[in-house]
């Protein structure tokens, strides 16, 4: 896949947060970034509280490591924009840390890792310094999952960025997943995965609207 410079033409910025949303569920991503829908539930409220605390301090140094909170990020090459919750600079090398609330398990990290990979690519372009690793910090367990920024992860970031941009330009909603991902999704009420995802159920509901 060839790189494109979105500073020249066809600029449709993609938020770094959209990378995780799309990786987890393309329809959730479309509801948020195409339809501008965002409903709160207990998980999003707790996550918001965690991020507010992360963003309270701008920058400081600790044991020789410079720490930047809420750092604005961008990549002209991929057309990515957003911010990092926290970036540590170890001897000048950026190390992004993405904060998450919830009971993250090892297999859940893959979606957050895509967002972290996007942050690493932005930092490399902004600083000219290679970013080999970063971490996803899970507030519930107070555990850091270190992520290696592999070539596979970079390719995944690039592919998902292109998919999100195409979805934004098309302005269409993908079909609902209607699986276990929907259980705790804050957008369940507006997505209606069980009604729309099951065609026969949807047809029954529509038929009922006109039944006397």
PDB file of C-alpha atoms in Angstrom:
ATOM      1  CA  UNK A   1       0.000   0.000   0.000  1.00  0.00           C
ATOM      2  CA  UNK A   2       1.477   3.322  -1.052  1.00  0.00           C
ATOM      3  CA  UNK A   3       1.556   6.230   1.348  1.00  0.00           C
ATOM      4  CA  UNK A   4      -0.395   9.363   0.516  1.00  0.00           C
ATOM      5  CA  UNK A   5       0.384  12.874   1.681  1.00  0.00           C
ATOM      6  CA  UNK A   6      -2.869  14.345   2.972  1.00  0.00           C
ATOM      7  CA  UNK A   7      -1.330  17.807   3.230  1.00  0.00           C
ATOM      8  CA  UNK A   8      -1.601  18.074  -0.555  1.00  0.00           C
ATOM      9  CA  UNK A   9      -5.049  16.859  -1.553  1.00  0.00           C
ATOM     10  CA  UNK A  10      -8.011  14.808  -0.449  1.00  0.00           C
ATOM     11  CA  UNK A  11      -7.565  15.673   3.211  1.00  0.00           C
ATOM     12  CA  UNK A  12     -10.114  13.939   5.375  1.00  0.00           C
ATOM     13  CA  UNK A  13      -8.598  13.785   8.873  1.00  0.00           C
ATOM     14  CA  UNK A  14      -9.148  10.617  10.867  1.00  0.00           C
ATOM     15  CA  UNK A  15      -9.169  10.828  14.649  1.00  0.00           C
ATOM     16  CA  UNK A  16      -6.795   8.474  16.415  1.00  0.00           C
ATOM     17  CA  UNK A  17      -9.662   7.350  18.658  1.00  0.00           C
ATOM     18  CA  UNK A  18     -11.570   6.222  15.541  1.00  0.00           C
ATOM     19  CA  UNK A  19      -8.895   3.586  14.900  1.00  0.00           C
ATOM     20  CA  UNK A  20      -9.829   1.694  18.073  1.00  0.00           C
ATOM     21  CA  UNK A  21     -13.546   2.249  17.487  1.00  0.00           C
ATOM     22  CA  UNK A  22     -13.311   0.777  13.967  1.00  0.00           C
ATOM     23  CA  UNK A  23     -11.071  -2.092  15.038  1.00  0.00           C
ATOM     24  CA  UNK A  24     -13.602  -3.017  17.741  1.00  0.00           C
ATOM     25  CA  UNK A  25     -16.753  -2.441  15.663  1.00  0.00           C
ATOM     26  CA  UNK A  26     -17.054  -0.534  12.348  1.00  0.00           C
ATOM     27  CA  UNK A  27     -20.702   0.320  13.098  1.00  0.00           C
ATOM     28  CA  UNK A  28     -19.794   1.806  16.498  1.00  0.00           C
ATOM     29  CA  UNK A  29     -17.144   3.885  14.722  1.00  0.00           C
ATOM     30  CA  UNK A  30     -19.678   5.104  12.133  1.00  0.00           C
ATOM     31  CA  UNK A  31     -22.273   5.988  14.768  1.00  0.00           C
ATOM     32  CA  UNK A  32     -19.699   8.141  16.593  1.00  0.00           C
ATOM     33  CA  UNK A  33     -17.754   9.662  13.701  1.00  0.00           C
ATOM     34  CA  UNK A  34     -20.374   9.749  10.906  1.00  0.00           C
ATOM     35  CA  UNK A  35     -23.634  10.179  12.831  1.00  0.00           C
ATOM     36  CA  UNK A  36     -21.987  12.129  15.697  1.00  0.00           C
ATOM     37  CA  UNK A  37     -23.807   9.900  18.198  1.00  0.00           C
ATOM     38  CA  UNK A  38     -22.364   9.324  21.616  1.00  0.00           C
ATOM     39  CA  UNK A  39     -24.418   7.990  24.525  1.00  0.00           C
ATOM     40  CA  UNK A  40     -23.005   7.558  28.001  1.00  0.00           C
ATOM     41  CA  UNK A  41     -23.181   4.459  30.161  1.00  0.00           C
ATOM     42  CA  UNK A  42     -21.423   3.578  33.398  1.00  0.00           C
ATOM     43  CA  UNK A  43     -18.308   2.452  31.506  1.00  0.00           C
ATOM     44  CA  UNK A  44     -17.950   5.608  29.402  1.00  0.00           C
ATOM     45  CA  UNK A  45     -18.560   7.816  32.455  1.00  0.00           C
ATOM     46  CA  UNK A  46     -15.839   6.018  34.411  1.00  0.00           C
ATOM     47  CA  UNK A  47     -13.525   6.207  31.405  1.00  0.00           C
ATOM     48  CA  UNK A  48     -14.182   9.915  31.069  1.00  0.00           C
ATOM     49  CA  UNK A  49     -13.300  10.431  34.749  1.00  0.00           C
ATOM     50  CA  UNK A  50     -10.022   8.562  34.279  1.00  0.00           C
ATOM     51  CA  UNK A  51      -9.078  10.652  31.237  1.00  0.00           C
ATOM     52  CA  UNK A  52      -9.918  13.904  33.028  1.00  0.00           C
ATOM     53  CA  UNK A  53      -7.439  12.991  35.741  1.00  0.00           C
ATOM     54  CA  UNK A  54      -4.816  12.058  33.140  1.00  0.00           C
ATOM     55  CA  UNK A  55      -5.201  15.440  31.477  1.00  0.00           C
ATOM     56  CA  UNK A  56      -4.891  17.505  34.655  1.00  0.00           C
ATOM     57  CA  UNK A  57      -1.111  17.978  34.458  1.00  0.00           C
ATOM     58  CA  UNK A  58       0.613  19.225  31.303  1.00  0.00           C
ATOM     59  CA  UNK A  59       4.210  18.136  31.751  1.00  0.00           C
ATOM     60  CA  UNK A  60       6.862  17.317  34.322  1.00  0.00           C
ATOM     61  CA  UNK A  61      10.085  15.369  34.717  1.00  0.00           C
ATOM     62  CA  UNK A  62      10.539  12.395  36.999  1.00  0.00           C
ATOM     63  CA  UNK A  63      13.762  10.438  37.487  1.00  0.00           C
ATOM     64  CA  UNK A  64      15.167  11.828  34.260  1.00  0.00           C
ATOM     65  CA  UNK A  65      12.070  10.964  32.199  1.00  0.00           C
ATOM     66  CA  UNK A  66      10.093  13.840  30.679  1.00  0.00           C
ATOM     67  CA  UNK A  67       6.346  13.232  30.826  1.00  0.00           C
ATOM     68  CA  UNK A  68       3.812  15.037  28.635  1.00  0.00           C
ATOM     69  CA  UNK A  69       0.078  14.751  29.241  1.00  0.00           C
ATOM     70  CA  UNK A  70      -2.591  15.431  26.632  1.00  0.00           C
ATOM     71  CA  UNK A  71      -0.060  15.890  23.844  1.00  0.00           C
ATOM     72  CA  UNK A  72      -1.513  16.918  20.453  1.00  0.00           C
ATOM     73  CA  UNK A  73      -0.527  14.481  17.695  1.00  0.00           C
ATOM     74  CA  UNK A  74      -0.816  14.428  13.910  1.00  0.00           C
ATOM     75  CA  UNK A  75       0.478  12.685  10.838  1.00  0.00           C
ATOM     76  CA  UNK A  76       0.408  14.516   7.516  1.00  0.00           C
ATOM     77  CA  UNK A  77       1.403  11.288   5.800  1.00  0.00           C
ATOM     78  CA  UNK A  78      -1.661   9.335   6.923  1.00  0.00           C
ATOM     79  CA  UNK A  79      -3.982  12.240   7.764  1.00  0.00           C
ATOM     80  CA  UNK A  80      -4.290  11.306  11.442  1.00  0.00           C
ATOM     81  CA  UNK A  81      -5.096  13.765  14.245  1.00  0.00           C
ATOM     82  CA  UNK A  82      -5.729  13.429  17.978  1.00  0.00           C
ATOM     83  CA  UNK A  83      -3.887  13.451  21.238  1.00  0.00           C
ATOM     84  CA  UNK A  84      -1.947  11.104  23.476  1.00  0.00           C
ATOM     85  CA  UNK A  85      -3.043  10.653  27.080  1.00  0.00           C
ATOM     86  CA  UNK A  86       0.598  10.503  28.109  1.00  0.00           C
ATOM     87  CA  UNK A  87       3.979  10.384  26.379  1.00  0.00           C
ATOM     88  CA  UNK A  88       7.178   9.591  28.246  1.00  0.00           C
ATOM     89  CA  UNK A  89      10.504  10.569  26.746  1.00  0.00           C
ATOM     90  CA  UNK A  90      13.219   8.106  27.769  1.00  0.00           C
ATOM     91  CA  UNK A  91      16.571   9.629  26.742  1.00  0.00           C
ATOM     92  CA  UNK A  92      14.619  11.519  24.088  1.00  0.00           C
ATOM     93  CA  UNK A  93      12.767   8.467  22.704  1.00  0.00           C
ATOM     94  CA  UNK A  94       8.948   8.891  22.818  1.00  0.00           C
ATOM     95  CA  UNK A  95       6.972   6.168  24.637  1.00  0.00           C
ATOM     96  CA  UNK A  96       3.186   6.744  24.296  1.00  0.00           C
ATOM     97  CA  UNK A  97       0.830   5.397  26.968  1.00  0.00           C
ATOM     98  CA  UNK A  98      -2.889   5.081  26.233  1.00  0.00           C
ATOM     99  CA  UNK A  99      -5.175   4.998  29.295  1.00  0.00           C
ATOM    100  CA  UNK A 100      -8.200   2.708  29.312  1.00  0.00           C
ATOM    101  CA  UNK A 101     -10.914   2.048  31.852  1.00  0.00           C
ATOM    102  CA  UNK A 102     -12.509  -1.370  32.131  1.00  0.00           C
ATOM    103  CA  UNK A 103     -11.656  -5.008  32.648  1.00  0.00           C
ATOM    104  CA  UNK A 104      -9.170  -5.313  29.814  1.00  0.00           C
ATOM    105  CA  UNK A 105      -7.750  -8.757  29.223  1.00  0.00           C
ATOM    106  CA  UNK A 106      -4.831  -9.690  27.010  1.00  0.00           C
ATOM    107  CA  UNK A 107      -7.071 -10.364  24.002  1.00  0.00           C
ATOM    108  CA  UNK A 108      -8.896  -7.047  24.452  1.00  0.00           C
ATOM    109  CA  UNK A 109      -5.710  -5.045  23.990  1.00  0.00           C
ATOM    110  CA  UNK A 110      -5.527  -5.573  20.219  1.00  0.00           C
ATOM    111  CA  UNK A 111      -8.020  -2.757  19.532  1.00  0.00           C
ATOM    112  CA  UNK A 112      -6.354  -0.253  21.866  1.00  0.00           C
ATOM    113  CA  UNK A 113      -3.011  -1.301  20.344  1.00  0.00           C
ATOM    114  CA  UNK A 114      -4.164   0.015  16.952  1.00  0.00           C
ATOM    115  CA  UNK A 115      -4.800   3.444  18.487  1.00  0.00           C
ATOM    116  CA  UNK A 116      -1.416   3.280  20.221  1.00  0.00           C
ATOM    117  CA  UNK A 117       0.237   2.305  16.924  1.00  0.00           C
ATOM    118  CA  UNK A 118      -1.315   5.381  15.321  1.00  0.00           C
ATOM    119  CA  UNK A 119       0.111   7.537  18.107  1.00  0.00           C
ATOM    120  CA  UNK A 120       3.562   6.014  17.566  1.00  0.00           C
ATOM    121  CA  UNK A 121       3.428   6.765  13.829  1.00  0.00           C
ATOM    122  CA  UNK A 122       2.427  10.374  14.570  1.00  0.00           C
ATOM    123  CA  UNK A 123       5.239  10.795  17.100  1.00  0.00           C
ATOM    124  CA  UNK A 124       7.799   9.399  14.657  1.00  0.00           C
ATOM    125  CA  UNK A 125       6.699  11.854  11.967  1.00  0.00           C
ATOM    126  CA  UNK A 126       6.625  14.791  14.421  1.00  0.00           C
ATOM    127  CA  UNK A 127       9.978  14.095  16.105  1.00  0.00           C
ATOM    128  CA  UNK A 128      11.926  12.167  13.456  1.00  0.00           C
ATOM    129  CA  UNK A 129      12.730   9.576  16.124  1.00  0.00           C
ATOM    130  CA  UNK A 130      11.790   5.891  15.865  1.00  0.00           C
ATOM    131  CA  UNK A 131       9.174   4.759  18.409  1.00  0.00           C
ATOM    132  CA  UNK A 132       9.709   1.029  18.995  1.00  0.00           C
ATOM    133  CA  UNK A 133       7.316   0.540  21.924  1.00  0.00           C
ATOM    134  CA  UNK A 134       4.453   2.006  23.902  1.00  0.00           C
ATOM    135  CA  UNK A 135       1.897   0.775  26.428  1.00  0.00           C
ATOM    136  CA  UNK A 136      -1.813   0.482  27.131  1.00  0.00           C
ATOM    137  CA  UNK A 137      -2.498   1.249  30.787  1.00  0.00           C
ATOM    138  CA  UNK A 138      -5.596  -0.384  32.283  1.00  0.00           C
ATOM    139  CA  UNK A 139      -6.876   1.715  35.149  1.00  0.00           C
ATOM    140  CA  UNK A 140      -8.893  -1.096  36.758  1.00  0.00           C
ATOM    141  CA  UNK A 141      -5.950  -3.440  37.169  1.00  0.00           C
ATOM    142  CA  UNK A 142      -3.297  -0.694  37.315  1.00  0.00           C
ATOM    143  CA  UNK A 143      -1.391  -2.753  34.766  1.00  0.00           C
ATOM    144  CA  UNK A 144       0.595  -1.670  31.756  1.00  0.00           C
ATOM    145  CA  UNK A 145       0.510  -3.874  28.672  1.00  0.00           C
ATOM    146  CA  UNK A 146       3.624  -3.047  26.684  1.00  0.00           C
ATOM    147  CA  UNK A 147       3.053  -3.039  22.917  1.00  0.00           C
ATOM    148  CA  UNK A 148       5.821  -3.440  20.344  1.00  0.00           C
ATOM    149  CA  UNK A 149       5.212  -1.245  17.310  1.00  0.00           C
ATOM    150  CA  UNK A 150       5.756  -3.965  14.715  1.00  0.00           C
ATOM    151  CA  UNK A 151       5.530  -3.676  10.934  1.00  0.00           C
ATOM    152  CA  UNK A 152       2.302  -5.703  11.131  1.00  0.00           C
ATOM    153  CA  UNK A 153       0.778  -3.189  13.548  1.00  0.00           C
ATOM    154  CA  UNK A 154       1.876  -0.286  11.324  1.00  0.00           C
ATOM    155  CA  UNK A 155       0.232  -1.936   8.306  1.00  0.00           C
ATOM    156  CA  UNK A 156      -2.938  -2.496  10.335  1.00  0.00           C
ATOM    157  CA  UNK A 157      -3.005   1.179  11.356  1.00  0.00           C
ATOM    158  CA  UNK A 158      -2.604   2.223   7.722  1.00  0.00           C
ATOM    159  CA  UNK A 159      -5.339  -0.152   6.494  1.00  0.00           C
ATOM    160  CA  UNK A 160      -7.823   0.875   9.212  1.00  0.00           C
ATOM    161  CA  UNK A 161      -7.088   4.570   8.619  1.00  0.00           C
ATOM    162  CA  UNK A 162      -7.977   4.090   4.945  1.00  0.00           C
ATOM    163  CA  UNK A 163     -11.125   2.142   5.872  1.00  0.00           C
ATOM    164  CA  UNK A 164     -12.285   4.826   8.331  1.00  0.00           C
ATOM    165  CA  UNK A 165     -11.622   7.582   5.769  1.00  0.00           C
ATOM    166  CA  UNK A 166     -13.632   5.702   3.117  1.00  0.00           C
ATOM    167  CA  UNK A 167     -16.467   5.245   5.612  1.00  0.00           C
ATOM    168  CA  UNK A 168     -16.450   8.971   6.481  1.00  0.00           C
ATOM    169  CA  UNK A 169     -16.571   9.936   2.811  1.00  0.00           C
ATOM    170  CA  UNK A 170     -19.357   7.450   2.048  1.00  0.00           C
ATOM    171  CA  UNK A 171     -21.338   8.495   5.142  1.00  0.00           C
ATOM    172  CA  UNK A 172     -22.885   5.040   5.456  1.00  0.00           C
ATOM    173  CA  UNK A 173     -23.497   2.851   8.508  1.00  0.00           C
ATOM    174  CA  UNK A 174     -22.159  -0.726   8.365  1.00  0.00           C
ATOM    175  CA  UNK A 175     -24.516  -3.478   9.598  1.00  0.00           C
ATOM    176  CA  UNK A 176     -24.534  -4.214  13.351  1.00  0.00           C
ATOM    177  CA  UNK A 177     -22.353  -6.953  14.784  1.00  0.00           C
ATOM    178  CA  UNK A 178     -25.101  -8.339  17.028  1.00  0.00           C
ATOM    179  CA  UNK A 179     -22.694 -10.416  19.109  1.00  0.00           C
ATOM    180  CA  UNK A 180     -21.072 -10.286  22.553  1.00  0.00           C
ATOM    181  CA  UNK A 181     -19.408  -6.975  21.707  1.00  0.00           C
ATOM    182  CA  UNK A 182     -22.817  -5.315  21.917  1.00  0.00           C
ATOM    183  CA  UNK A 183     -23.473  -6.341  25.526  1.00  0.00           C
ATOM    184  CA  UNK A 184     -21.792  -3.390  27.236  1.00  0.00           C
ATOM    185  CA  UNK A 185     -21.694  -0.974  24.297  1.00  0.00           C
ATOM    186  CA  UNK A 186     -22.978   2.496  25.235  1.00  0.00           C
ATOM    187  CA  UNK A 187     -24.549   2.793  21.766  1.00  0.00           C
ATOM    188  CA  UNK A 188     -26.668  -0.355  22.046  1.00  0.00           C
ATOM    189  CA  UNK A 189     -29.934   1.610  22.274  1.00  0.00           C
ATOM    190  CA  UNK A 190     -29.331   3.597  19.075  1.00  0.00           C
ATOM    191  CA  UNK A 191     -27.587   0.760  17.207  1.00  0.00           C
ATOM    192  CA  UNK A 192     -30.381  -1.772  17.949  1.00  0.00           C
ATOM    193  CA  UNK A 193     -28.196  -4.766  17.016  1.00  0.00           C
ATOM    194  CA  UNK A 194     -30.732  -7.441  18.008  1.00  0.00           C
ATOM    195  CA  UNK A 195     -33.520  -5.877  15.920  1.00  0.00           C
ATOM    196  CA  UNK A 196     -31.541  -4.770  12.862  1.00  0.00           C
ATOM    197  CA  UNK A 197     -28.976  -7.583  12.915  1.00  0.00           C
ATOM    198  CA  UNK A 198     -31.699 -10.232  12.779  1.00  0.00           C
ATOM    199  CA  UNK A 199     -33.472  -9.678   9.473  1.00  0.00           C
ATOM    200  CA  UNK A 200     -36.492 -11.814  10.325  1.00  0.00           C
ATOM    201  CA  UNK A 201     -37.025  -9.949  13.592  1.00  0.00           C
ATOM    202  CA  UNK A 202     -36.779  -6.602  11.811  1.00  0.00           C
ATOM    203  CA  UNK A 203     -39.339  -7.700   9.196  1.00  0.00           C
ATOM    204  CA  UNK A 204     -41.678  -8.846  11.973  1.00  0.00           C
ATOM    205  CA  UNK A 205     -41.379  -5.497  13.757  1.00  0.00           C
ATOM    206  CA  UNK A 206     -42.049  -3.552  10.552  1.00  0.00           C
ATOM    207  CA  UNK A 207     -45.049  -5.749   9.706  1.00  0.00           C
ATOM    208  CA  UNK A 208     -46.418  -5.135  13.215  1.00  0.00           C
ATOM    209  CA  UNK A 209     -46.440  -1.386  12.614  1.00  0.00           C
ATOM    210  CA  UNK A 210     -49.207  -1.789  10.028  1.00  0.00           C
ATOM    211  CA  UNK A 211     -51.192  -4.558  11.735  1.00  0.00           C
ATOM    212  CA  UNK A 212     -54.628  -3.451  13.070  1.00  0.00           C
TER     213      UNK A 212
END
